[in-house]
């Protein structure tokens, strides 16, 4: 279970990873400008508001490059805050260079046999710990996929 928290950052609507690198390139220099930021050196990539096609495949979603904050407050132009409710997540730590493969493994290999289903009521998350270094090929990130127990 992941506890509830609030995050502030910059949003991008996308249909996949395209544009997310550019979003982080815009956000990282402004990270220190986020009001009420917690002193954690942590960052998140939050994914929510999924639009699905008739077959259940993702068509588009919102991605928030963000940091945890103590409270929702006034944010600077181009920034917004999200409140992430407490919830159950499947967690997988992967090398940053293997991030997309980690998402595919959770969704296509782990989830079908897990006794859980994807929970669209919670955001999916990438957790970037304080030691994260995008220049280090061995740096890791944690994928947090929202799940709920299968019923029926």
PDB file of C-alpha atoms in Angstrom:
ATOM      1  CA  UNK A   1       0.000   0.000   0.000  1.00  0.00           C
ATOM      2  CA  UNK A   2       1.240   3.445  -0.899  1.00  0.00           C
ATOM      3  CA  UNK A   3       0.219   6.285   1.429  1.00  0.00           C
ATOM      4  CA  UNK A   4      -1.602   9.327   0.088  1.00  0.00           C
ATOM      5  CA  UNK A   5       0.484  12.317  -0.937  1.00  0.00           C
ATOM      6  CA  UNK A   6       0.268  15.553  -2.902  1.00  0.00           C
ATOM      7  CA  UNK A   7       2.541  16.417  -5.806  1.00  0.00           C
ATOM      8  CA  UNK A   8       3.252  19.556  -7.808  1.00  0.00           C
ATOM      9  CA  UNK A   9       4.783  19.741 -11.252  1.00  0.00           C
ATOM     10  CA  UNK A  10       4.272  20.070 -14.981  1.00  0.00           C
ATOM     11  CA  UNK A  11       1.742  18.099 -17.061  1.00  0.00           C
ATOM     12  CA  UNK A  12       1.815  16.700 -20.586  1.00  0.00           C
ATOM     13  CA  UNK A  13      -1.028  14.840 -22.357  1.00  0.00           C
ATOM     14  CA  UNK A  14       0.432  12.031 -24.451  1.00  0.00           C
ATOM     15  CA  UNK A  15      -0.233   8.645 -26.034  1.00  0.00           C
ATOM     16  CA  UNK A  16       3.100   7.131 -24.914  1.00  0.00           C
ATOM     17  CA  UNK A  17       6.640   8.054 -23.968  1.00  0.00           C
ATOM     18  CA  UNK A  18       7.024  10.609 -26.793  1.00  0.00           C
ATOM     19  CA  UNK A  19       7.481  14.092 -25.358  1.00  0.00           C
ATOM     20  CA  UNK A  20       8.163  12.946 -21.799  1.00  0.00           C
ATOM     21  CA  UNK A  21      11.919  13.519 -22.049  1.00  0.00           C
ATOM     22  CA  UNK A  22      11.239  17.080 -23.175  1.00  0.00           C
ATOM     23  CA  UNK A  23       8.778  17.541 -20.302  1.00  0.00           C
ATOM     24  CA  UNK A  24      11.459  16.489 -17.780  1.00  0.00           C
ATOM     25  CA  UNK A  25      13.964  18.778 -19.548  1.00  0.00           C
ATOM     26  CA  UNK A  26      11.564  21.698 -18.924  1.00  0.00           C
ATOM     27  CA  UNK A  27      10.635  20.647 -15.389  1.00  0.00           C
ATOM     28  CA  UNK A  28      14.002  19.736 -13.817  1.00  0.00           C
ATOM     29  CA  UNK A  29      15.411  23.296 -13.974  1.00  0.00           C
ATOM     30  CA  UNK A  30      12.190  24.534 -12.322  1.00  0.00           C
ATOM     31  CA  UNK A  31      11.874  21.816  -9.642  1.00  0.00           C
ATOM     32  CA  UNK A  32      13.040  24.190  -6.919  1.00  0.00           C
ATOM     33  CA  UNK A  33      10.274  26.648  -7.815  1.00  0.00           C
ATOM     34  CA  UNK A  34       7.474  24.293  -6.713  1.00  0.00           C
ATOM     35  CA  UNK A  35       5.936  25.837  -3.562  1.00  0.00           C
ATOM     36  CA  UNK A  36       5.687  23.786  -0.347  1.00  0.00           C
ATOM     37  CA  UNK A  37       8.109  21.191  -1.723  1.00  0.00           C
ATOM     38  CA  UNK A  38       9.182  18.538   0.753  1.00  0.00           C
ATOM     39  CA  UNK A  39      12.916  18.240   1.455  1.00  0.00           C
ATOM     40  CA  UNK A  40      13.205  14.738   0.008  1.00  0.00           C
ATOM     41  CA  UNK A  41      15.114  14.967  -3.317  1.00  0.00           C
ATOM     42  CA  UNK A  42      12.502  12.571  -4.691  1.00  0.00           C
ATOM     43  CA  UNK A  43      10.587  12.970  -7.923  1.00  0.00           C
ATOM     44  CA  UNK A  44       7.658  11.177  -9.540  1.00  0.00           C
ATOM     45  CA  UNK A  45       6.205  10.647 -12.960  1.00  0.00           C
ATOM     46  CA  UNK A  46       2.455  10.265 -12.422  1.00  0.00           C
ATOM     47  CA  UNK A  47       0.139   8.909 -15.111  1.00  0.00           C
ATOM     48  CA  UNK A  48      -3.639   9.329 -14.892  1.00  0.00           C
ATOM     49  CA  UNK A  49      -6.807  10.242 -16.813  1.00  0.00           C
ATOM     50  CA  UNK A  50      -6.381   7.341 -19.213  1.00  0.00           C
ATOM     51  CA  UNK A  51      -8.428   7.356 -22.397  1.00  0.00           C
ATOM     52  CA  UNK A  52      -8.986   3.810 -23.664  1.00  0.00           C
ATOM     53  CA  UNK A  53     -10.195   2.512 -27.020  1.00  0.00           C
ATOM     54  CA  UNK A  54     -12.939  -0.108 -27.420  1.00  0.00           C
ATOM     55  CA  UNK A  55     -10.386  -2.925 -26.973  1.00  0.00           C
ATOM     56  CA  UNK A  56      -9.095  -1.430 -23.712  1.00  0.00           C
ATOM     57  CA  UNK A  57      -5.802  -0.160 -25.147  1.00  0.00           C
ATOM     58  CA  UNK A  58      -4.498   3.213 -23.976  1.00  0.00           C
ATOM     59  CA  UNK A  59      -5.150   6.019 -26.449  1.00  0.00           C
ATOM     60  CA  UNK A  60      -3.923   8.938 -24.294  1.00  0.00           C
ATOM     61  CA  UNK A  61      -3.121   9.879 -20.699  1.00  0.00           C
ATOM     62  CA  UNK A  62      -1.882  12.762 -18.568  1.00  0.00           C
ATOM     63  CA  UNK A  63       1.702  12.594 -17.279  1.00  0.00           C
ATOM     64  CA  UNK A  64       2.824  14.824 -14.407  1.00  0.00           C
ATOM     65  CA  UNK A  65       6.578  15.276 -13.858  1.00  0.00           C
ATOM     66  CA  UNK A  66       6.515  16.265 -10.211  1.00  0.00           C
ATOM     67  CA  UNK A  67       7.843  16.412  -6.671  1.00  0.00           C
ATOM     68  CA  UNK A  68       6.025  15.739  -3.382  1.00  0.00           C
ATOM     69  CA  UNK A  69       4.626  18.824  -1.655  1.00  0.00           C
ATOM     70  CA  UNK A  70       3.314  19.463   1.846  1.00  0.00           C
ATOM     71  CA  UNK A  71       0.096  21.078   0.650  1.00  0.00           C
ATOM     72  CA  UNK A  72      -1.812  22.197  -2.392  1.00  0.00           C
ATOM     73  CA  UNK A  73      -1.040  25.839  -2.868  1.00  0.00           C
ATOM     74  CA  UNK A  74      -0.680  28.412  -5.580  1.00  0.00           C
ATOM     75  CA  UNK A  75       1.614  27.097  -8.272  1.00  0.00           C
ATOM     76  CA  UNK A  76       3.554  28.988 -10.866  1.00  0.00           C
ATOM     77  CA  UNK A  77       2.352  29.316 -14.438  1.00  0.00           C
ATOM     78  CA  UNK A  78       2.553  26.015 -16.294  1.00  0.00           C
ATOM     79  CA  UNK A  79       2.413  23.919 -13.105  1.00  0.00           C
ATOM     80  CA  UNK A  80      -0.370  22.031 -11.353  1.00  0.00           C
ATOM     81  CA  UNK A  81      -0.874  19.785  -8.359  1.00  0.00           C
ATOM     82  CA  UNK A  82      -2.403  16.338  -8.007  1.00  0.00           C
ATOM     83  CA  UNK A  83      -3.577  14.618  -4.844  1.00  0.00           C
ATOM     84  CA  UNK A  84      -2.677  10.920  -4.963  1.00  0.00           C
ATOM     85  CA  UNK A  85      -4.969   8.830  -2.735  1.00  0.00           C
ATOM     86  CA  UNK A  86      -3.738   5.892  -0.675  1.00  0.00           C
ATOM     87  CA  UNK A  87      -3.841   2.690  -2.648  1.00  0.00           C
ATOM     88  CA  UNK A  88      -2.458  -0.737  -3.440  1.00  0.00           C
ATOM     89  CA  UNK A  89       0.368  -0.917  -5.961  1.00  0.00           C
ATOM     90  CA  UNK A  90       2.506  -3.605  -7.552  1.00  0.00           C
ATOM     91  CA  UNK A  91       6.117  -2.391  -7.378  1.00  0.00           C
ATOM     92  CA  UNK A  92       9.014  -3.244  -9.661  1.00  0.00           C
ATOM     93  CA  UNK A  93      12.489  -1.681  -9.524  1.00  0.00           C
ATOM     94  CA  UNK A  94      14.263  -1.544 -12.884  1.00  0.00           C
ATOM     95  CA  UNK A  95      17.234   0.175 -14.456  1.00  0.00           C
ATOM     96  CA  UNK A  96      16.118   3.475 -15.932  1.00  0.00           C
ATOM     97  CA  UNK A  97      17.214   2.251 -19.361  1.00  0.00           C
ATOM     98  CA  UNK A  98      14.753  -0.666 -18.992  1.00  0.00           C
ATOM     99  CA  UNK A  99      11.759   1.404 -17.847  1.00  0.00           C
ATOM    100  CA  UNK A 100       9.470   0.602 -20.796  1.00  0.00           C
ATOM    101  CA  UNK A 101      10.304  -3.103 -20.543  1.00  0.00           C
ATOM    102  CA  UNK A 102       9.401  -2.979 -16.855  1.00  0.00           C
ATOM    103  CA  UNK A 103       5.960  -1.526 -17.620  1.00  0.00           C
ATOM    104  CA  UNK A 104       5.379  -4.222 -20.254  1.00  0.00           C
ATOM    105  CA  UNK A 105       6.496  -6.967 -17.845  1.00  0.00           C
ATOM    106  CA  UNK A 106       4.098  -5.815 -15.107  1.00  0.00           C
ATOM    107  CA  UNK A 107       1.154  -5.422 -17.471  1.00  0.00           C
ATOM    108  CA  UNK A 108       1.653  -8.421 -19.775  1.00  0.00           C
ATOM    109  CA  UNK A 109       3.452 -11.023 -17.631  1.00  0.00           C
ATOM    110  CA  UNK A 110       2.884 -10.344 -13.926  1.00  0.00           C
ATOM    111  CA  UNK A 111      -0.662  -8.914 -13.898  1.00  0.00           C
ATOM    112  CA  UNK A 112      -2.566 -11.667 -15.793  1.00  0.00           C
ATOM    113  CA  UNK A 113      -1.529 -14.368 -13.272  1.00  0.00           C
ATOM    114  CA  UNK A 114      -1.449 -12.199 -10.145  1.00  0.00           C
ATOM    115  CA  UNK A 115      -5.010 -12.300  -8.813  1.00  0.00           C
ATOM    116  CA  UNK A 116      -5.207  -8.523  -9.413  1.00  0.00           C
ATOM    117  CA  UNK A 117      -6.482  -6.212 -12.134  1.00  0.00           C
ATOM    118  CA  UNK A 118      -5.309  -2.740 -13.104  1.00  0.00           C
ATOM    119  CA  UNK A 119      -6.976  -0.033 -10.993  1.00  0.00           C
ATOM    120  CA  UNK A 120      -7.798   2.998 -13.151  1.00  0.00           C
ATOM    121  CA  UNK A 121      -9.035   4.868 -10.040  1.00  0.00           C
ATOM    122  CA  UNK A 122      -5.408   5.518  -9.017  1.00  0.00           C
ATOM    123  CA  UNK A 123      -2.495   7.008 -10.948  1.00  0.00           C
ATOM    124  CA  UNK A 124       0.338   4.852 -12.196  1.00  0.00           C
ATOM    125  CA  UNK A 125       3.713   6.068 -10.930  1.00  0.00           C
ATOM    126  CA  UNK A 126       7.402   6.179 -11.666  1.00  0.00           C
ATOM    127  CA  UNK A 127       9.344   6.860  -8.457  1.00  0.00           C
ATOM    128  CA  UNK A 128      12.735   8.532  -8.843  1.00  0.00           C
ATOM    129  CA  UNK A 129      14.670   8.110  -5.553  1.00  0.00           C
ATOM    130  CA  UNK A 130      17.176  10.669  -4.231  1.00  0.00           C
ATOM    131  CA  UNK A 131      20.079   8.640  -5.674  1.00  0.00           C
ATOM    132  CA  UNK A 132      18.598   8.698  -9.212  1.00  0.00           C
ATOM    133  CA  UNK A 133      21.134   9.847 -11.810  1.00  0.00           C
ATOM    134  CA  UNK A 134      19.998   9.793 -15.460  1.00  0.00           C
ATOM    135  CA  UNK A 135      23.633   9.826 -16.563  1.00  0.00           C
ATOM    136  CA  UNK A 136      24.403   6.542 -14.765  1.00  0.00           C
ATOM    137  CA  UNK A 137      23.432   3.472 -16.861  1.00  0.00           C
ATOM    138  CA  UNK A 138      22.865   1.463 -13.652  1.00  0.00           C
ATOM    139  CA  UNK A 139      20.574   4.016 -11.955  1.00  0.00           C
ATOM    140  CA  UNK A 140      17.188   2.604 -10.985  1.00  0.00           C
ATOM    141  CA  UNK A 141      13.586   3.759 -10.901  1.00  0.00           C
ATOM    142  CA  UNK A 142      10.591   2.108  -9.263  1.00  0.00           C
ATOM    143  CA  UNK A 143       7.420   1.438 -11.237  1.00  0.00           C
ATOM    144  CA  UNK A 144       4.250   1.488  -9.125  1.00  0.00           C
ATOM    145  CA  UNK A 145       1.258  -0.004 -10.969  1.00  0.00           C
ATOM    146  CA  UNK A 146      -2.132   0.509  -9.264  1.00  0.00           C
ATOM    147  CA  UNK A 147      -3.978  -2.748  -8.678  1.00  0.00           C
ATOM    148  CA  UNK A 148      -7.099  -4.109  -7.007  1.00  0.00           C
ATOM    149  CA  UNK A 149      -8.168  -7.686  -6.317  1.00  0.00           C
ATOM    150  CA  UNK A 150      -9.963  -9.528  -9.097  1.00  0.00           C
ATOM    151  CA  UNK A 151     -13.629 -10.090  -8.398  1.00  0.00           C
ATOM    152  CA  UNK A 152     -15.903 -12.752  -9.784  1.00  0.00           C
TER     153      UNK A 152
END
